[in-house]
Coordinates of C-alpha atoms in Angstrom, one line a residue:
M10 CA -42.9 -33.6 28.9
K11 CA -42.1 -36.6 27.2
E12 CA -43.3 -40.3 27.9
L13 CA -41.7 -43.6 26.0
I14 CA -42.7 -47.3 26.6
T15 CA -39.7 -49.7 26.9
D16 CA -39.9 -52.7 24.8
T17 CA -38.0 -56.0 24.2
D18 CA -35.1 -54.4 22.6
S19 CA -34.6 -52.0 25.6
S20 CA -34.0 -54.8 28.3
G21 CA -30.4 -54.7 29.7
K22 CA -29.7 -51.2 28.0
R23 CA -28.6 -48.2 30.0
L24 CA -31.1 -45.5 30.5
D25 CA -28.8 -42.7 29.4
A26 CA -28.0 -44.6 26.3
W27 CA -31.3 -45.7 25.2
L28 CA -32.9 -42.3 26.1
S29 CA -30.1 -40.7 23.4
A30 CA -30.8 -43.3 20.9
Q31 CA -34.7 -42.2 21.1
L32 CA -34.7 -38.5 21.6
T33 CA -31.7 -38.0 19.3
P34 CA -30.9 -35.3 17.6
D35 CA -33.6 -33.2 19.9
L36 CA -31.1 -33.9 22.7
S37 CA -27.6 -34.6 23.3
R38 CA -26.4 -37.6 25.5
N39 CA -24.9 -35.0 27.8
R40 CA -28.1 -33.2 28.1
I41 CA -29.9 -36.3 29.0
Q42 CA -27.3 -37.6 31.4
S43 CA -27.7 -34.1 32.9
L44 CA -31.7 -34.3 32.9
I45 CA -31.4 -37.9 34.6
S46 CA -28.7 -36.4 37.1
G47 CA -31.0 -33.8 38.1
G48 CA -34.2 -36.0 38.8
Q49 CA -36.3 -35.0 35.6
V50 CA -36.2 -38.8 34.2
S51 CA -38.8 -40.9 36.0
I52 CA -39.6 -44.6 35.5
D53 CA -43.2 -45.8 36.5
G54 CA -43.6 -42.4 38.4
K55 CA -40.2 -43.1 40.4
P56 CA -37.3 -40.7 39.7
I57 CA -34.0 -42.3 38.8
R58 CA -30.5 -40.3 39.1
E59 CA -28.5 -43.1 38.1
T60 CA -27.4 -42.9 34.3
K61 CA -26.4 -46.3 34.2
H62 CA -29.5 -47.7 35.3
K63 CA -30.8 -51.0 33.5
L64 CA -33.9 -51.2 31.6
R65 CA -36.2 -54.0 30.8
E66 CA -39.3 -54.3 28.9
G67 CA -42.9 -52.5 29.6
L68 CA -41.6 -49.6 31.7
R69 CA -43.1 -46.3 31.3
V70 CA -40.3 -43.9 31.1
T71 CA -41.1 -39.9 31.4
I72 CA -38.8 -37.0 31.2
E73 CA -39.3 -33.5 32.0
I74 CA -37.5 -30.9 29.9
P75 CA -37.4 -27.4 32.0
E76 CA -37.2 -24.3 30.1
P77 CA -34.0 -23.4 29.3
E78 CA -32.2 -21.3 31.9
D79 CA -31.3 -17.5 31.2
A80 CA -27.7 -16.9 30.3
A81 CA -25.3 -16.0 32.9
P82 CA -24.2 -13.2 30.7
K83 CA -26.6 -10.4 30.0
G84 CA -28.0 -9.2 26.7
E85 CA -26.5 -5.9 25.4
D86 CA -27.7 -3.6 22.5
I87 CA -24.7 -3.8 20.2
A88 CA -24.9 -3.3 16.6
L89 CA -24.6 -6.5 14.6
D90 CA -23.8 -6.8 10.7
I91 CA -26.1 -9.9 9.9
L92 CA -25.5 -11.8 6.9
Y93 CA -27.8 -14.2 7.2
E94 CA -30.7 -15.8 10.1
D95 CA -33.1 -18.3 10.6
A96 CA -34.4 -20.6 13.5
D97 CA -31.2 -22.7 13.6
L98 CA -28.6 -20.2 13.2
I99 CA -27.2 -16.7 12.5
V100 CA -24.2 -15.6 10.3
I101 CA -22.3 -12.4 10.9
N102 CA -19.6 -10.2 10.0
K103 CA -17.9 -9.4 13.0
P104 CA -15.8 -6.4 13.3
A105 CA -12.3 -6.0 14.5
G106 CA -12.4 -4.9 18.1
L107 CA -15.2 -7.1 19.4
V108 CA -14.4 -10.1 21.7
V109 CA -16.6 -13.3 20.8
H110 CA -17.2 -14.5 24.1
P111 CA -17.1 -13.1 27.8
G112 CA -13.9 -13.7 29.8
N113 CA -11.1 -12.0 32.0
G114 CA -11.1 -8.4 31.3
N115 CA -14.0 -8.6 29.0
W116 CA -17.4 -9.5 30.7
T117 CA -19.3 -7.2 28.9
G118 CA -19.3 -5.9 25.1
T119 CA -18.9 -9.2 23.8
L120 CA -20.6 -10.8 21.0
V121 CA -22.4 -13.1 23.1
N122 CA -24.0 -10.3 24.7
A123 CA -25.0 -9.1 21.6
L124 CA -26.5 -12.1 20.1
I125 CA -28.4 -12.6 23.9
H126 CA -29.9 -9.0 23.1
H127 CA -30.7 -9.9 19.6
C128 CA -32.0 -13.3 19.3
G129 CA -33.9 -12.9 22.4
D130 CA -36.4 -16.2 22.7
T131 CA -35.2 -17.6 19.3
L132 CA -32.2 -19.2 21.5
S133 CA -33.9 -22.4 22.3
G134 CA -31.1 -23.6 24.5
I135 CA -27.5 -24.9 24.3
G136 CA -27.2 -27.5 26.9
G137 CA -30.3 -26.2 28.8
V138 CA -29.1 -22.6 28.9
R139 CA -30.9 -20.0 26.4
R140 CA -27.4 -18.7 24.9
P141 CA -25.6 -18.6 21.5
G142 CA -23.7 -21.8 20.6
I143 CA -20.5 -20.8 19.7
V144 CA -18.6 -23.4 17.3
H145 CA -15.5 -21.0 16.2
R146 CA -14.1 -18.1 17.2
L147 CA -11.8 -15.2 15.6
D148 CA -9.6 -13.0 17.6
K149 CA -10.8 -9.8 18.9
E150 CA -8.9 -7.9 16.4
T151 CA -9.4 -10.2 13.5
S152 CA -12.5 -9.0 11.3
G153 CA -14.7 -11.1 9.3
I154 CA -17.5 -13.9 8.9
M155 CA -18.6 -16.3 12.0
V156 CA -21.5 -18.6 12.2
V157 CA -23.5 -19.0 15.7
A158 CA -25.9 -22.0 16.4
K159 CA -29.1 -21.1 18.3
N160 CA -30.2 -24.5 19.3
D161 CA -28.4 -28.0 20.8
L162 CA -29.3 -30.0 17.3
S163 CA -27.5 -26.8 15.2
H164 CA -24.7 -26.5 17.8
R165 CA -24.1 -30.3 17.6
H166 CA -23.9 -30.3 13.9
L167 CA -22.1 -27.4 13.3
S168 CA -19.6 -28.6 15.8
A169 CA -19.2 -31.8 13.9
Q170 CA -18.2 -29.7 10.7
F171 CA -15.8 -27.6 12.0
A172 CA -14.0 -30.6 14.3
D173 CA -13.5 -32.3 10.5
H174 CA -12.3 -29.0 8.7
G175 CA -13.6 -29.7 5.5
R176 CA -11.9 -33.4 5.2
T177 CA -15.3 -35.1 4.7
N178 CA -17.8 -32.3 4.1
D179 CA -18.2 -29.0 2.6
L180 CA -16.8 -26.6 5.2
E181 CA -14.7 -24.1 3.8
R182 CA -13.0 -21.0 5.3
A183 CA -10.8 -18.5 3.8
Y184 CA -9.0 -15.8 4.9
L185 CA -7.1 -12.4 3.7
A186 CA -4.1 -11.3 5.2
I187 CA -1.5 -8.9 4.6
V188 CA 1.8 -10.0 5.4
W189 CA 5.5 -8.3 5.3
G190 CA 7.5 -9.4 2.8
T191 CA 6.4 -12.2 0.3
P192 CA 6.8 -16.3 0.3
D193 CA 9.4 -17.6 -1.8
R194 CA 6.4 -19.9 -3.6
T195 CA 3.2 -18.4 -4.6
T196 CA 1.1 -21.4 -3.2
G197 CA 2.1 -23.7 -0.3
T198 CA 1.3 -25.4 2.6
I199 CA 2.7 -24.7 6.3
D200 CA 2.6 -28.4 8.1
A201 CA 3.9 -27.1 11.7
P202 CA 2.3 -28.2 15.3
L203 CA 1.6 -25.6 17.6
G204 CA 1.7 -25.2 21.5
R205 CA 2.6 -22.7 24.3
S206 CA 4.9 -20.2 24.0
H207 CA 8.1 -21.1 26.5
R208 CA 8.8 -17.4 26.7
D209 CA 4.9 -16.0 27.1
R210 CA 2.2 -18.5 28.1
T211 CA -0.5 -16.7 26.7
K212 CA 1.0 -17.0 23.3
Q213 CA 1.3 -20.0 20.9
A214 CA 4.6 -21.2 19.2
V215 CA 5.7 -23.7 16.6
V216 CA 6.7 -26.3 18.4
H217 CA 8.3 -29.8 18.2
E218 CA 5.8 -32.7 17.3
E219 CA 6.9 -35.1 20.2
R220 CA 6.2 -32.2 23.0
E221 CA 3.2 -33.0 24.9
D222 CA 1.0 -30.2 24.0
A223 CA 2.0 -30.0 20.5
R224 CA -0.9 -30.2 18.1
H225 CA -1.2 -30.4 14.3
A226 CA -1.6 -27.7 12.6
V227 CA -1.7 -27.4 8.8
T228 CA -2.4 -23.7 6.8
H229 CA -2.8 -23.6 2.7
F230 CA -1.6 -20.2 1.5
E231 CA -2.0 -18.5 -1.9
V232 CA -0.3 -15.2 -2.7
K233 CA -2.7 -12.9 -4.4
E234 CA -0.6 -9.9 -4.6
R235 CA 3.0 -8.6 -4.3
Y236 CA 3.2 -4.9 -3.3
A237 CA 6.9 -3.2 -4.4
A238 CA 8.1 -6.5 -5.8
K239 CA 11.6 -6.7 -7.0
E240 CA 13.6 -8.2 -9.4
D241 CA 15.0 -10.8 -7.2
A242 CA 11.2 -12.0 -6.1
T243 CA 11.4 -10.2 -2.8
A244 CA 8.6 -7.7 -2.0
L245 CA 7.9 -5.3 0.6
A246 CA 4.7 -6.7 1.4
S247 CA 2.1 -9.2 0.0
L248 CA -1.6 -10.0 0.3
V249 CA -2.2 -13.9 0.9
E250 CA -5.1 -15.8 1.1
C251 CA -5.2 -18.6 3.9
R252 CA -7.3 -21.5 4.1
L253 CA -7.1 -23.6 7.1
E254 CA -7.3 -27.4 7.4
T255 CA -7.1 -27.4 11.3
G256 CA -8.3 -24.6 13.9
R257 CA -5.5 -23.6 16.1
T258 CA -5.2 -20.6 18.7
H259 CA -3.6 -17.7 16.4
Q260 CA -3.0 -20.6 13.9
I261 CA -2.5 -18.0 10.8
R262 CA -0.6 -15.6 12.6
V263 CA 2.1 -18.3 14.2
H264 CA 2.3 -19.9 11.0
M265 CA 3.0 -17.0 9.1
A266 CA 5.6 -15.3 11.6
H267 CA 7.2 -18.8 11.5
T268 CA 7.8 -18.5 7.7
G269 CA 9.4 -15.2 8.4
H270 CA 6.3 -13.1 7.0
P271 CA 4.3 -12.2 10.0
L272 CA 1.1 -10.0 9.5
V273 CA 1.0 -6.7 9.4
G274 CA -0.1 -4.8 12.5
D275 CA 0.7 -8.1 14.4
L276 CA 2.7 -7.0 17.7
E277 CA 2.3 -10.4 19.4
Y278 CA 3.9 -12.0 16.6
G279 CA 5.2 -9.8 14.3
S280 CA 6.8 -7.1 16.8
S281 CA 10.6 -7.3 15.3
Y282 CA 8.8 -5.5 12.0
K283 CA 7.3 -2.5 14.2
T284 CA 10.5 -0.5 13.0
K285 CA 9.5 -1.5 9.8
A286 CA 7.0 1.2 9.1
N287 CA 9.8 4.0 9.9
K288 CA 11.6 3.2 6.6
L289 CA 8.5 3.6 4.7
D290 CA 7.6 6.6 2.7
E291 CA 4.2 8.8 3.2
P292 CA 1.6 8.5 3.1
L293 CA 2.0 4.6 3.4
Q294 CA 4.2 5.2 6.9
S295 CA 1.1 6.9 8.7
I296 CA -1.5 4.2 7.3
V297 CA 0.8 1.3 8.5
K298 CA 1.2 3.0 11.7
G299 CA -2.1 3.9 12.2
F300 CA -3.1 0.2 11.5
T301 CA -3.5 -0.8 15.1
R302 CA -4.5 -4.5 14.6
Q303 CA -3.2 -7.9 12.6
A304 CA -4.3 -7.8 9.1
L305 CA -6.5 -10.8 8.7
H306 CA -9.9 -10.8 8.0
A307 CA -12.2 -14.0 7.6
R308 CA -13.8 -13.3 4.1
L309 CA -15.4 -16.6 3.3
L310 CA -17.6 -19.5 5.2
A311 CA -19.2 -22.4 3.7
F312 CA -20.8 -24.9 5.3
E313 CA -24.0 -27.4 5.4
H314 CA -27.2 -26.2 7.2
P315 CA -27.9 -28.4 9.9
S316 CA -31.7 -28.9 9.3
T317 CA -31.9 -28.7 5.6
G318 CA -28.6 -30.0 4.4
E319 CA -28.3 -27.1 1.9
L320 CA -24.5 -25.6 1.2
L321 CA -24.6 -22.2 2.6
R322 CA -21.9 -20.0 1.3
F323 CA -20.8 -16.4 2.5
E324 CA -18.5 -13.9 1.7
A325 CA -17.5 -10.4 3.1
P326 CA -14.9 -7.8 1.3
A327 CA -12.2 -6.6 3.7
P328 CA -13.4 -4.0 6.1
Q329 CA -12.6 -0.5 5.3
D330 CA -9.1 0.0 7.6
M331 CA -8.2 -3.1 6.0
A332 CA -9.0 -1.9 2.4
E333 CA -7.5 1.1 2.8
L334 CA -4.4 -0.6 3.9
I335 CA -4.4 -2.7 0.7
K336 CA -5.0 0.7 -1.4
A337 CA -1.9 2.2 0.2
F338 CA 0.4 -0.7 -0.6
R339 CA -0.7 -1.0 -4.1
E340 CA 0.0 2.5 -4.9
R341 CA 3.7 2.2 -3.3
T342 CA 4.0 -0.4 -6.1

């Protein structure tokens, strides 16, 4: 329980706004509003359920903060590659094939299930629920580095950094992608809005900027290696590093496909290249056909620690399946 006394400056202020100013950063305004609506906030011993209730000087305000409820998903003993962990957050290297959050068709066996089991009581609650705070996601078949919050303060702080996309903070994200062909420039920027595909509503597509669902999307890329390069500056495939200025669903996959260079193994956005493997020499042909996911790996993540302000930076090399694919393309060169 917390107890506060209003002063002269409190007069005329809304209850939720005043409590938010008093209790930040421990509780978010949404959390405070939920506590008020739930009858956990009293003034002079009387529960007040109106968030807009106006205050005056000399009131005794008490807040009952219940223990975090158990998360709806159940914890599962799933192995995690943990790069860093403390009381505020956990950084993991997610393998391809692991879904981040429970949803249609994937109610168990997800990263969230694994984190609930691993973190246990160190999860102090996100919005009153003892669950991990997912601030960004990777597609099921994308591997690489993710950070997850363990409490409300970390969740809000990290979410703000990701929403800013590194424009005014130290957030940095870099991905490795193997694409068919090669961009005509070594470095470049793809600035193309994304929205729902008319052909398949489960997919994204580059859309006209004036369309109602168009969302600003910018990807910066740099060609790191070209495989089987020719004198006319074309190539069989390329290793590309992509850095996000925005974080839209399937952004890198859609943007690279839009340029005519879809990711190797991406059957959603590069299905027209599926037969390209049939023309490859062995053993590259078998390796490419056996690579059953998009060739995308989140190799770098840097951000400011929500409590200490320290800049944390993590890197993870390409996993074995992608490393073998890179090696096969190099040998084809």
